mmCIF file of C-alpha atoms in Angstrom:
data_model
loop_
_atom_site.group_PDB
_atom_site.id
_atom_site.type_symbol
_atom_site.label_atom_id
_atom_site.label_comp_id
_atom_site.label_asym_id
_atom_site.label_seq_id
_atom_site.Cartn_x
_atom_site.Cartn_y
_atom_site.Cartn_z
ATOM 1 C CA MET S 1 -13.289 2.278 -2.067
ATOM 2 C CA LYS S 2 -11.581 1.322 1.179
ATOM 3 C CA LEU S 3 -7.932 1.736 1.961
ATOM 4 C CA GLU S 4 -6.240 -1.456 3.190
ATOM 5 C CA PHE S 5 -4.604 0.542 5.941
ATOM 6 C CA ASP S 6 -5.548 2.218 9.217
ATOM 7 C CA LEU S 7 -4.495 5.859 8.945
ATOM 8 C CA GLU S 8 -5.486 6.459 12.568
ATOM 9 C CA ASN S 9 -3.013 3.928 13.939
ATOM 10 C CA VAL S 10 0.295 4.498 12.216
ATOM 11 C CA THR S 11 3.197 2.963 14.133
ATOM 12 C CA LEU S 12 6.095 3.615 11.783
ATOM 13 C CA THR S 13 6.890 6.366 9.271
ATOM 14 C CA GLU S 14 9.824 6.050 6.868
ATOM 15 C CA PHE S 15 10.746 8.715 4.323
ATOM 16 C CA GLY S 16 12.761 8.150 1.184
ATOM 17 C CA VAL S 17 13.645 9.491 -2.224
ATOM 18 C CA GLY S 18 13.883 8.061 -5.704
ATOM 19 C CA ARG S 19 16.906 9.139 -7.708
ATOM 20 C CA ASP S 20 17.807 8.833 -11.328
ATOM 21 C CA ASP S 21 21.520 9.441 -11.754
ATOM 22 C CA GLY S 22 21.817 8.063 -15.260
ATOM 23 C CA GLY S 23 22.647 4.569 -14.064
ATOM 24 C CA GLY S 24 19.016 3.698 -13.404
ATOM 25 C CA GLN S 25 16.522 4.551 -10.718
ATOM 26 C CA THR S 26 17.423 3.890 -7.118
ATOM 27 C CA PHE S 27 15.353 4.271 -3.954
ATOM 28 C CA VAL S 28 16.856 4.976 -0.569
ATOM 29 C CA VAL S 29 15.510 5.806 2.873
ATOM 30 C CA VAL S 30 16.463 9.169 4.382
ATOM 31 C CA PRO S 31 16.130 9.587 8.160
ATOM 32 C CA VAL S 32 13.766 12.408 9.192
ATOM 33 C CA ASP S 33 12.731 13.768 12.568
ATOM 34 C CA THR S 34 9.324 13.538 14.216
ATOM 35 C CA ASP S 35 8.094 16.873 12.811
ATOM 36 C CA VAL S 36 8.751 15.770 9.236
ATOM 37 C CA GLN S 37 7.201 12.375 9.959
ATOM 38 C CA SER S 38 4.105 14.096 11.295
ATOM 39 C CA THR S 39 3.906 16.333 8.219
ATOM 40 C CA LEU S 40 4.249 13.329 5.918
ATOM 41 C CA ARG S 41 1.367 11.581 7.703
ATOM 42 C CA GLU S 42 -0.733 14.729 7.310
ATOM 43 C CA MET S 43 0.072 14.719 3.600
ATOM 44 C CA VAL S 44 -1.114 11.121 3.313
ATOM 45 C CA GLN S 45 -4.299 11.994 5.184
ATOM 46 C CA ALA S 46 -4.872 15.001 2.901
ATOM 47 C CA THR S 47 -4.355 12.796 -0.162
ATOM 48 C CA TRP S 48 -6.892 10.256 1.031
ATOM 49 C CA GLU S 49 -9.426 12.989 1.872
ATOM 50 C CA GLU S 50 -8.948 14.483 -1.580
ATOM 51 C CA MET S 51 -9.581 11.072 -3.122
ATOM 52 C CA GLN S 52 -12.710 10.605 -1.018
ATOM 53 C CA ARG S 53 -14.076 13.900 -2.304
ATOM 54 C CA ASP S 54 -13.918 12.470 -5.830
ATOM 55 C CA GLY S 55 -16.294 9.673 -4.809
ATOM 56 C CA VAL S 56 -16.222 6.282 -6.484
ATOM 57 C CA PRO S 57 -12.929 5.869 -8.348
ATOM 58 C CA GLY S 58 -12.637 4.901 -11.965
ATOM 59 C CA GLN S 59 -10.263 2.315 -13.319
ATOM 60 C CA TYR S 60 -6.990 3.622 -14.716
ATOM 61 C CA GLU S 61 -6.789 3.045 -18.450
ATOM 62 C CA PRO S 62 -3.696 4.130 -20.374
ATOM 63 C CA SER S 63 -5.788 4.672 -23.497
ATOM 64 C CA GLU S 64 -8.119 7.126 -21.745
ATOM 65 C CA LYS S 65 -7.568 10.839 -21.278
ATOM 66 C CA HIS S 66 -7.647 11.551 -17.570
ATOM 67 C CA GLY S 67 -7.953 14.821 -15.705
ATOM 68 C CA ALA S 68 -5.043 16.496 -13.946
ATOM 69 C CA THR S 69 -6.544 15.444 -10.629
ATOM 70 C CA GLU S 70 -8.812 12.427 -10.787
ATOM 71 C CA TYR S 71 -9.206 9.544 -8.360
ATOM 72 C CA LEU S 72 -8.439 6.312 -10.194
ATOM 73 C CA THR S 73 -7.361 2.895 -9.066
ATOM 74 C CA LEU S 74 -5.327 0.098 -10.521
ATOM 75 C CA ALA S 75 -4.851 -3.379 -9.051
ATOM 76 C CA ILE S 76 -1.354 -3.687 -7.644
ATOM 77 C CA ALA S 77 -0.988 -7.001 -9.507
ATOM 78 C CA ASP S 78 -1.454 -5.192 -12.842
ATOM 79 C CA GLU S 79 1.666 -5.069 -15.003
ATOM 80 C CA MET S 80 1.376 -1.265 -15.288
ATOM 81 C CA ALA S 81 1.721 -1.017 -11.519
ATOM 82 C CA SER S 82 4.875 -3.145 -11.419
ATOM 83 C CA SER S 83 7.233 -0.231 -10.642
ATOM 84 C CA PHE S 84 5.121 0.751 -7.653
ATOM 85 C CA ARG S 85 4.567 -2.843 -6.553
ATOM 86 C CA VAL S 86 8.336 -3.316 -6.416
ATOM 87 C CA LEU S 87 8.758 -0.189 -4.307
ATOM 88 C CA HIS S 88 5.848 -1.098 -2.023
ATOM 89 C CA GLU S 89 7.038 -4.649 -1.407
ATOM 90 C CA ALA S 90 10.770 -3.979 -1.069
ATOM 91 C CA VAL S 91 12.153 -4.509 2.427
ATOM 92 C CA ASN S 92 15.254 -3.205 4.192
ATOM 93 C CA LEU S 93 15.718 -0.411 1.657
ATOM 94 C CA ASP S 94 19.208 1.016 1.876
ATOM 95 C CA ILE S 95 19.487 4.029 4.137
ATOM 96 C CA GLU S 96 21.388 7.087 2.908
ATOM 97 C CA SER S 97 21.299 10.272 4.932
ATOM 98 C CA SER S 98 23.356 12.063 2.267
ATOM 99 C CA ALA S 99 20.872 11.252 -0.521
ATOM 100 C CA LEU S 100 19.811 14.894 -0.774
ATOM 101 C CA ASP S 101 23.347 16.202 -1.260
ATOM 102 C CA ASP S 102 22.624 16.343 -4.983
ATOM 103 C CA PRO S 103 18.867 17.005 -5.176
ATOM 104 C CA SER S 104 18.884 17.449 -8.947
ATOM 105 C CA ASP S 105 18.898 13.620 -9.221
ATOM 106 C CA VAL S 106 15.767 13.273 -7.120
ATOM 107 C CA PHE S 107 12.739 12.499 -9.291
ATOM 108 C CA CYS S 108 10.302 11.512 -6.557
ATOM 109 C CA TYR S 109 9.958 11.192 -2.828
ATOM 110 C CA PHE S 110 7.925 8.704 -0.868
ATOM 111 C CA VAL S 111 6.795 7.693 2.575
ATOM 112 C CA ARG S 112 6.151 4.188 3.842
ATOM 113 C CA LEU S 113 3.727 3.892 6.727
ATOM 114 C CA THR S 114 3.096 0.820 8.854
ATOM 115 C CA ASP S 115 -0.057 0.416 10.941
ATOM 116 C CA LYS S 116 -0.797 -1.574 14.092
ATOM 117 C CA LYS S 117 -1.684 -4.644 12.034
ATOM 118 C CA SER S 118 1.718 -4.423 10.307
ATOM 119 C CA ARG S 119 0.072 -3.430 7.030
ATOM 120 C CA ARG S 120 2.012 -1.051 4.833
ATOM 121 C CA LEU S 121 0.979 2.010 2.863
ATOM 122 C CA THR S 122 3.362 3.677 0.422
ATOM 123 C CA ALA S 123 2.742 7.210 -0.828
ATOM 124 C CA VAL S 124 4.670 8.677 -3.751
ATOM 125 C CA ARG S 125 5.050 12.240 -4.993
ATOM 126 C CA ARG S 126 6.789 13.462 -8.123
ATOM 127 C CA ALA S 127 9.549 15.841 -7.031
ATOM 128 C CA THR S 128 8.713 18.898 -9.106
ATOM 129 C CA GLN S 129 8.161 21.421 -6.351
ATOM 130 C CA PHE S 130 10.538 19.598 -4.022
ATOM 131 C CA LYS S 131 13.265 20.129 -6.569
ATOM 132 C CA GLY S 132 12.046 23.411 -8.013
ATOM 133 C CA VAL S 133 12.384 25.288 -4.768
ATOM 134 C CA LEU S 134 16.083 24.620 -4.788
ATOM 135 C CA LYS S 135 16.492 26.843 -7.812
ATOM 136 C CA LYS S 136 14.743 29.749 -6.175
ATOM 137 C CA ARG S 137 15.819 32.015 -3.437
ATOM 138 C CA LEU S 138 13.508 31.852 -0.506
ATOM 139 C CA ILE S 139 12.880 34.633 1.976
ATOM 140 C CA ARG S 140 11.502 34.414 5.462
ATOM 141 C CA PHE S 141 10.650 36.710 8.290
ATOM 142 C CA VAL S 142 13.261 37.087 10.984
ATOM 143 C CA SER S 143 11.947 39.490 13.612
ATOM 144 C CA ASP S 144 9.998 41.956 11.435
ATOM 145 C CA SER S 145 12.269 41.999 8.414
ATOM 146 C CA LEU S 146 12.572 39.624 5.479
ATOM 147 C CA LYS S 147 15.800 37.686 5.143
ATOM 148 C CA LEU S 148 17.154 35.370 2.483
ATOM 149 C CA ILE S 149 17.364 31.733 3.524
ATOM 150 C CA GLU S 150 20.879 30.606 2.777
ATOM 151 C CA ASP S 151 20.497 26.951 3.753
ATOM 152 C CA SER S 152 19.383 24.193 1.425
ATOM 153 C CA VAL S 153 15.609 24.073 1.735
ATOM 154 C CA PHE S 154 13.400 21.179 0.664
ATOM 155 C CA LYS S 155 9.773 22.061 0.350
ATOM 156 C CA LEU S 156 7.290 19.268 0.812
ATOM 157 C CA ASP S 157 3.980 19.375 -1.043
ATOM 158 C CA ASN S 158 0.506 19.394 0.470
ATOM 159 C CA ASP S 159 -0.337 15.873 -0.644
ATOM 160 C CA PHE S 160 0.940 12.862 -2.564
ATOM 161 C CA ASP S 161 0.242 11.830 -6.149
ATOM 162 C CA LEU S 162 -0.681 8.274 -5.306
ATOM 163 C CA LEU S 163 -1.090 5.821 -2.464
ATOM 164 C CA ILE S 164 -0.244 2.119 -2.642
ATOM 165 C CA ASP S 165 -1.757 -0.457 -0.306
ATOM 166 C CA SER S 166 -1.630 -4.238 -0.441
ATOM 167 C CA ALA S 167 -4.409 -4.434 -3.050
ATOM 168 C CA ASN S 168 -4.432 -1.289 -5.176
ATOM 169 C CA VAL S 169 -2.621 1.750 -6.418
ATOM 170 C CA HIS S 170 -4.859 4.732 -5.589
ATOM 171 C CA ILE S 171 -4.035 7.431 -8.109
ATOM 172 C CA LEU S 172 -4.790 11.106 -7.521
ATOM 173 C CA ARG S 173 -2.716 12.557 -10.359
ATOM 174 C CA PRO S 174 -2.643 10.206 -13.352
ATOM 175 C CA SER S 175 0.152 12.120 -15.117
ATOM 176 C CA ALA S 176 2.438 11.682 -12.117
ATOM 177 C CA PHE S 177 1.580 7.980 -12.018
ATOM 178 C CA GLU S 178 2.504 7.687 -15.681
ATOM 179 C CA PHE S 179 5.721 9.653 -15.192
ATOM 180 C CA ALA S 180 6.972 7.837 -12.126
ATOM 181 C CA GLY S 181 5.840 4.462 -13.438
ATOM 182 C CA LYS S 182 7.484 5.097 -16.826
ATOM 183 C CA LEU S 183 4.211 4.285 -18.572
ATOM 184 C CA GLN S 184 4.741 6.375 -21.684
ATOM 185 C CA GLN S 185 5.259 3.230 -23.788
ATOM 186 C CA ALA S 186 2.116 1.599 -22.384
ATOM 187 C CA ILE S 187 0.149 4.718 -23.310
ATOM 188 C CA LEU S 188 1.554 4.711 -26.855
ATOM 189 C CA ASP S 189 0.729 1.026 -27.177
ATOM 190 C CA ALA S 190 -2.843 1.751 -26.062
ATOM 191 C CA VAL S 191 -3.409 4.507 -28.639
ATOM 192 C CA PRO S 192 -4.581 2.141 -31.433
ATOM 193 C CA HIS S 193 -7.371 0.873 -29.131
ATOM 194 C CA ASN S 194 -8.625 4.404 -28.787
ATOM 195 C CA ILE S 195 -8.842 5.189 -32.481
ATOM 196 C CA MET U 1 14.309 0.332 -11.184
ATOM 197 C CA THR U 2 17.552 -0.921 -9.781
ATOM 198 C CA SER U 3 19.017 -1.201 -6.363
ATOM 199 C CA ARG U 4 22.189 0.663 -5.503
ATOM 200 C CA PRO U 5 25.068 -1.758 -4.897
ATOM 201 C CA ALA U 6 25.524 -2.456 -1.205
ATOM 202 C CA GLY U 7 27.974 -0.072 0.379
ATOM 203 C CA ALA U 8 28.114 2.235 -2.637
ATOM 204 C CA HIS U 9 27.264 5.218 -0.469
ATOM 205 C CA ARG U 10 29.229 6.679 2.394
ATOM 206 C CA GLU U 11 28.216 5.467 5.822
ATOM 207 C CA GLY U 12 26.848 8.340 7.897
ATOM 208 C CA LEU U 13 27.291 9.241 11.571
ATOM 209 C CA LYS U 14 31.076 8.954 11.436
ATOM 210 C CA ALA U 15 31.697 10.798 14.710
ATOM 211 C CA ALA U 16 28.925 8.823 16.396
ATOM 212 C CA ARG U 17 30.443 5.545 15.260
ATOM 213 C CA LEU U 18 33.876 6.608 16.516
ATOM 214 C CA LEU U 19 32.470 7.462 19.935
ATOM 215 C CA MET U 20 30.635 4.136 20.002
ATOM 216 C CA VAL U 21 33.918 2.345 19.319
ATOM 217 C CA LEU U 22 35.546 4.373 22.106
ATOM 218 C CA SER U 23 32.624 3.390 24.293
ATOM 219 C CA SER U 24 33.469 -0.243 23.635
ATOM 220 C CA THR U 25 36.995 0.394 24.976
ATOM 221 C CA SER U 26 35.614 1.412 28.400
ATOM 222 C CA PRO U 27 36.502 -1.874 30.144
ATOM 223 C CA LEU U 28 40.138 -1.411 29.132
ATOM 224 C CA PHE U 29 40.232 2.045 30.709
ATOM 225 C CA ILE U 30 38.604 0.670 33.860
ATOM 226 C CA LEU U 31 41.370 -1.927 34.113
ATOM 227 C CA TRP U 32 44.086 0.667 33.423
ATOM 228 C CA ALA U 33 42.618 3.015 36.010
ATOM 229 C CA ILE U 34 42.692 0.235 38.627
ATOM 230 C CA ARG U 35 46.218 -0.772 37.693
ATOM 231 C CA GLY U 36 47.638 2.758 37.575
ATOM 232 C CA ASN U 37 50.816 3.910 35.888
ATOM 233 C CA THR U 38 54.313 4.705 37.161
ATOM 234 C CA LEU U 39 54.889 7.481 34.607
ATOM 235 C CA ILE U 40 51.826 9.631 35.130
ATOM 236 C CA PRO U 41 50.474 10.731 38.532
ATOM 237 C CA ASP U 42 47.307 8.840 39.466
ATOM 238 C CA ARG U 43 45.048 11.868 39.490
ATOM 239 C CA TRP U 44 45.913 12.639 35.858
ATOM 240 C CA PHE U 45 45.982 9.056 34.670
ATOM 241 C CA ILE U 46 42.809 8.028 36.469
ATOM 242 C CA GLY U 47 41.145 11.287 35.449
ATOM 243 C CA PHE U 48 41.959 10.565 31.810
ATOM 244 C CA CYS U 49 40.653 6.986 32.117
ATOM 245 C CA VAL U 50 37.423 8.215 33.735
ATOM 246 C CA LEU U 51 37.029 10.722 30.903
ATOM 247 C CA MET U 52 37.491 7.950 28.334
ATOM 248 C CA ILE U 53 34.846 5.908 30.134
ATOM 249 C CA VAL U 54 32.271 8.620 30.774
ATOM 250 C CA VAL U 55 32.315 10.669 27.554
ATOM 251 C CA PRO U 56 31.824 7.872 24.970
ATOM 252 C CA ASN U 57 29.224 6.075 27.098
ATOM 253 C CA ALA U 58 27.375 9.335 27.740
ATOM 254 C CA PHE U 59 27.383 9.868 24.009
ATOM 255 C CA LEU U 60 26.081 6.356 23.367
ATOM 256 C CA TRP U 61 23.278 6.968 25.856
ATOM 257 C CA LEU U 62 22.575 10.316 24.180
ATOM 258 C CA ARG U 63 22.467 8.680 20.732
ATOM 259 C CA ILE U 64 19.953 6.075 21.929
ATOM 260 C CA ARG U 65 17.883 8.795 23.617
ATOM 261 C CA MET U 66 17.939 10.953 20.492
ATOM 262 C CA ALA U 67 16.918 8.028 18.272
ATOM 263 C CA ARG U 68 13.978 7.435 20.643
ATOM 264 C CA THR U 69 12.843 11.070 20.859
ATOM 265 C CA GLN U 70 13.214 11.579 17.103
ATOM 266 C CA ALA U 71 11.485 8.248 16.347
ATOM 267 C CA ASP U 72 14.530 7.412 14.238
ATOM 268 C CA ARG U 73 13.514 3.828 13.632
ATOM 269 C CA ARG U 74 12.741 1.484 10.820
ATOM 270 C CA GLU U 75 11.470 -1.965 10.110
ATOM 271 C CA LEU U 76 14.027 -4.658 9.397
ATOM 272 C CA THR U 77 12.917 -7.882 7.759
ATOM 273 C CA VAL U 78 15.046 -10.874 8.616
ATOM 274 C CA GLY U 79 16.256 -13.076 5.799
ATOM 275 C CA THR U 80 18.809 -14.967 7.819
ATOM 276 C CA ALA U 81 20.443 -14.001 11.087
ATOM 277 C CA ASP U 82 23.691 -14.971 12.763
ATOM 278 C CA ASP U 83 24.155 -14.768 16.512
ATOM 279 C CA HIS U 84 27.539 -13.185 17.081
ATOM 280 C CA ARG U 85 28.301 -13.954 20.673
ATOM 281 C CA ASP U 86 31.666 -15.170 19.399
ATOM 282 C CA HIS U 87 32.449 -11.575 18.406
ATOM 283 C CA ILE U 88 32.694 -10.748 22.103
ATOM 284 C CA LEU U 89 35.589 -13.226 22.267
ATOM 285 C CA VAL U 90 37.212 -11.517 19.281
ATOM 286 C CA TYR U 91 36.708 -8.238 21.097
ATOM 287 C CA LEU U 92 38.286 -9.608 24.279
ATOM 288 C CA PHE U 93 41.292 -10.989 22.433
ATOM 289 C CA ALA U 94 41.719 -7.936 20.207
ATOM 290 C CA MET U 95 41.149 -5.274 22.777
ATOM 291 C CA LEU U 96 41.218 -6.192 26.430
ATOM 292 C CA LEU U 97 43.745 -8.962 26.972
ATOM 293 C CA PRO U 98 46.672 -7.647 24.875
ATOM 294 C CA PHE U 99 46.408 -4.094 26.112
ATOM 295 C CA TYR U 100 45.839 -4.983 29.716
ATOM 296 C CA SER U 101 48.901 -7.218 29.819
ATOM 297 C CA GLU U 102 51.010 -4.546 28.106
ATOM 298 C CA ASP U 103 53.761 -3.038 30.286
ATOM 299 C CA LEU U 104 53.333 0.732 30.452
ATOM 300 C CA GLY U 105 56.533 1.335 32.409
ATOM 301 C CA SER U 106 58.297 3.596 29.934
ATOM 302 C CA TRP U 107 57.181 6.459 27.727
ATOM 303 C CA ARG U 108 58.013 4.446 24.623
ATOM 304 C CA ASP U 109 55.885 1.508 25.830
ATOM 305 C CA LEU U 110 53.056 3.865 26.638
ATOM 306 C CA GLY U 111 53.364 5.572 23.229
ATOM 307 C CA ALA U 112 53.423 2.226 21.411
ATOM 308 C CA THR U 113 50.383 1.022 23.360
ATOM 309 C CA VAL U 114 48.410 4.180 22.628
ATOM 310 C CA ALA U 115 49.364 3.918 18.923
ATOM 311 C CA ALA U 116 48.314 0.245 18.822
ATOM 312 C CA LEU U 117 45.035 1.132 20.537
ATOM 313 C CA ALA U 118 44.485 3.872 17.951
ATOM 314 C CA PHE U 119 44.982 1.320 15.152
ATOM 315 C CA ILE U 120 42.477 -1.062 16.750
ATOM 316 C CA VAL U 121 39.955 1.758 17.257
ATOM 317 C CA PHE U 122 40.377 2.780 13.628
ATOM 318 C CA LEU U 123 39.862 -0.794 12.437
ATOM 319 C CA PHE U 124 36.760 -1.269 14.609
ATOM 320 C CA TRP U 125 35.428 2.053 13.279
ATOM 321 C CA HIS U 126 36.285 1.267 9.675
ATOM 322 C CA LEU U 127 34.845 -2.275 9.824
ATOM 323 C CA ASN U 128 31.647 -1.119 11.538
ATOM 324 C CA LEU U 129 32.337 -3.165 14.664
ATOM 325 C CA HIS U 130 31.030 -0.391 16.895
ATOM 326 C CA TYR U 131 28.250 -2.632 18.223
ATOM 327 C CA MET U 132 30.872 -4.562 20.194
ATOM 328 C CA ASN U 133 30.035 -3.327 23.640
ATOM 329 C CA LEU U 134 30.171 -5.082 26.979
ATOM 330 C CA VAL U 135 27.498 -2.724 28.353
ATOM 331 C CA PHE U 136 24.946 -4.220 25.965
ATOM 332 C CA ALA U 137 26.072 -7.730 26.885
ATOM 333 C CA ALA U 138 25.820 -6.897 30.595
ATOM 334 C CA LEU U 139 22.275 -5.616 30.073
ATOM 335 C CA GLY U 140 21.250 -8.899 28.483
ATOM 336 C CA TYR U 141 21.328 -7.855 24.857
ATOM 337 C CA ARG U 142 22.570 -10.050 22.057
ATOM 338 C CA VAL U 143 23.988 -8.924 18.755
ATOM 339 C CA PHE U 144 22.746 -10.512 15.540
ATOM 340 C CA THR U 145 23.913 -9.867 12.026
ATOM 341 C CA VAL U 146 20.741 -9.630 9.977
ATOM 342 C CA TYR U 147 20.892 -10.431 6.280
ATOM 343 C CA PRO U 148 18.004 -9.240 4.079
ATOM 344 C CA PRO U 149 15.717 -11.754 2.392
ATOM 345 C CA THR U 150 16.960 -13.018 -0.940
ATOM 346 C CA ASP U 151 13.795 -12.200 -2.871
ATOM 347 C CA SER U 152 13.561 -11.222 -6.514
ATOM 348 C CA ASN U 153 12.736 -7.605 -5.667
ATOM 349 C CA PRO U 154 15.513 -5.404 -7.099
ATOM 350 C CA LEU U 155 14.899 -2.709 -4.480
ATOM 351 C CA THR U 156 15.220 -4.934 -1.431
ATOM 352 C CA GLY U 157 18.342 -3.883 0.451
ATOM 353 C CA LYS U 158 21.474 -5.938 0.060
ATOM 354 C CA SER U 159 23.327 -4.627 3.112
ATOM 355 C CA ARG U 160 23.545 -6.593 6.321
ATOM 356 C CA GLN U 161 22.813 -4.920 9.624
ATOM 357 C CA ALA U 162 23.810 -5.509 13.219
ATOM 358 C CA LEU U 163 20.752 -5.789 15.442
ATOM 359 C CA ILE U 164 21.080 -5.417 19.212
ATOM 360 C CA THR U 165 18.123 -7.162 20.814
ATOM 361 C CA ARG U 166 17.016 -9.087 23.892
ATOM 362 C CA ARG U 167 15.618 -11.878 21.717
ATOM 363 C CA VAL U 168 17.430 -15.176 21.898
ATOM 364 C CA ASN U 169 16.808 -16.062 18.272
ATOM 365 C CA LEU U 170 15.563 -14.550 15.047
ATOM 366 C CA ALA U 171 13.620 -16.469 12.426
ATOM 367 C CA SER U 172 13.470 -15.847 8.713
ATOM 368 C CA GLY U 173 10.614 -13.474 7.909
ATOM 369 C CA ASP U 174 10.593 -11.784 11.333
ATOM 370 C CA LYS U 175 9.865 -8.067 11.086
ATOM 371 C CA ILE U 176 11.626 -6.033 13.742
ATOM 372 C CA VAL U 177 11.137 -2.350 14.481
ATOM 373 C CA ALA U 178 14.457 -0.968 15.655
ATOM 374 C CA TYR U 179 16.060 2.351 16.507
ATOM 375 C CA ARG U 180 18.917 3.450 14.276
ATOM 376 C CA LEU U 181 22.174 3.921 16.175
ATOM 377 C CA SER U 182 24.075 4.139 12.903
ATOM 378 C CA ASP U 183 23.292 3.132 9.328
ATOM 379 C CA THR U 184 24.338 -0.440 10.074
ATOM 380 C CA VAL U 185 23.601 -0.816 13.790
ATOM 381 C CA TYR U 186 20.066 -0.976 15.198
ATOM 382 C CA LEU U 187 18.648 -1.408 18.684
ATOM 383 C CA GLU U 188 15.308 -3.174 18.834
ATOM 384 C CA ALA U 189 12.528 -0.964 20.151
ATOM 385 C CA ALA U 190 10.746 -2.293 23.227
ATOM 386 C CA PRO U 191 7.568 -4.083 22.111
#
């Protein structure tokens, strides 16, 4: 399957986080520097390469049992993709540089890329590791000795859970798609079809 | 999914916005420097005025440069846009004319003028009017207030932004890539 996006000609990279603070989910853009932008693009590239390794994608079915990592697709017009369609199509998302002040609220992070033809690609990752690292104490080498890192550290993952282009949601980790898309009810509804 | 109410979060870059407001007061300090003051020797008074001209504008230039080097930019989609050339008149009447005509012949007059200027600077800072800058106007830029599209998408932003651009008009649906000078003020990137 083709991606409706040119990964070689990205003109704009915007990073953001999804938060759930009890009053509903909100999505805001967080400014990041060129190094982070470059890393995010590499993550998108790695995600797409991982999907390509899986070959021809299957169709996502809530009633099916999917692997932990399995390339699946779902039409963006599908009702189950509505949460992601809304995120992908939203414009002028609010910007909030202090969004990571309370990272325990962050349930996902995302990047929105724009290519030379003004097409958009949105990539989403569930924030397990991103958040989990905050609870740990990290160490790093300074000169030849290990030191504790005292700053707040946000660890990005190696790839994203799913990519969204203008036609499809490309899913790499179905469980993350179900979690972020709040599809638990759809899965329960689909159980009778599977029996 | 819901959208956060507009303005529910704290606006960032507070110091940057303050310096941008101070940058917009530059013409006043130029006029004061030319006019001089009977209370303070010229070298101190003019030196202070030059400082108030150079430092904020240097910072503004630095902010634009940093936004460019850090690729701190985003895409703004125009719902509706208002051309705010009339804001320059507000700026002139609020800032330049009253303060320039103010008599600074006594310490009390000077103190009152500085206090009044501080109030105006605070208001401009608080009301996000830091895009009011004659330098941009002199360089041929216009300032538009851009309102987001009123679509049914709950995540589409609800906040309006000030866009500094060389375009003479903006149409609904235009997508503009712009550098972020603050959370509400953007400078259109050169095409």
